[in-house]
């Protein structure tokens, strides 16, 4: 069952998914850091085996620069992720104060990243598929109303 969203619900959905990109970039930076650390170990082994020559020293410096860049990227993205997450967390809490069930489903969907099936299987919710979709749509409606208030 695909959920059909209104234009307003789509706007709220895009806003709630806004911090997903930062999370993906953070994961990408961590992968880059792991690759740089692996290359550093390889070059360190080569330098140890071959002596401390000029080209090897250049490779080591390049590798260290890549590691520094990856660390800077991770710090930047972690900062953005943290700010975005707090903004989304606060926003979902506002929705939850207005409509507790709809806010709960938004929290499970956008913050905990659960699927409709996973939400249905949670003991504390015990919602049917239809009610999960209804609460989700209601939550998106409330979210849009809050966004509209912020803009005015």
Short mmCIF file of N, CA and C in Angstrom, two decimals, residues 15 19 28 55 60-61 63 81 86 103-104 125 130 132-133 142:
data_model
loop_
_atom_site.label_atom_id
_atom_site.label_comp_id
_atom_site.label_asym_id
_atom_site.label_seq_id
_atom_site.Cartn_x
_atom_site.Cartn_y
_atom_site.Cartn_z
N UNK A 15 10.67 18.29 4.87
CA UNK A 15 11.29 18.95 6.01
C UNK A 15 11.78 17.91 7.02
N UNK A 19 17.37 16.04 7.59
CA UNK A 19 18.65 15.71 8.20
C UNK A 19 19.20 14.37 7.72
N UNK A 28 29.70 8.64 4.81
CA UNK A 28 30.67 8.70 3.72
C UNK A 28 32.02 9.19 4.22
N UNK A 55 60.19 10.04 -1.62
CA UNK A 55 58.86 9.76 -2.18
C UNK A 55 57.95 9.14 -1.14
N UNK A 60 53.42 9.67 2.70
CA UNK A 60 52.97 9.70 4.08
C UNK A 60 52.31 11.05 4.39
N UNK A 61 52.91 12.13 3.94
CA UNK A 61 52.33 13.47 4.18
C UNK A 61 50.98 13.61 3.47
N UNK A 63 48.95 11.22 2.77
CA UNK A 63 48.02 10.37 3.50
C UNK A 63 47.55 11.04 4.78
N UNK A 81 24.68 17.51 11.67
CA UNK A 81 23.75 16.44 12.01
C UNK A 81 23.13 16.70 13.38
N UNK A 86 18.48 18.01 16.45
CA UNK A 86 17.80 18.73 17.53
C UNK A 86 16.59 19.48 16.99
N UNK A 103 2.12 12.28 16.55
CA UNK A 103 3.50 12.64 16.86
C UNK A 103 4.36 11.42 17.14
N UNK A 104 3.76 10.44 17.81
CA UNK A 104 4.49 9.19 18.11
C UNK A 104 4.86 8.47 16.81
N UNK A 125 2.60 0.41 20.64
CA UNK A 125 1.69 1.07 19.71
C UNK A 125 0.53 0.16 19.33
N UNK A 130 -3.49 0.37 8.61
CA UNK A 130 -4.33 1.52 8.25
C UNK A 130 -4.18 2.65 9.27
N UNK A 132 -1.62 3.24 11.25
CA UNK A 132 -0.27 3.82 11.14
C UNK A 132 -0.28 4.88 10.05
N UNK A 133 -0.84 4.54 8.89
CA UNK A 133 -0.92 5.50 7.79
C UNK A 133 -1.77 6.71 8.16
N UNK A 142 -0.30 18.17 10.79
CA UNK A 142 0.05 19.03 11.92
C UNK A 142 1.42 19.67 11.68
#
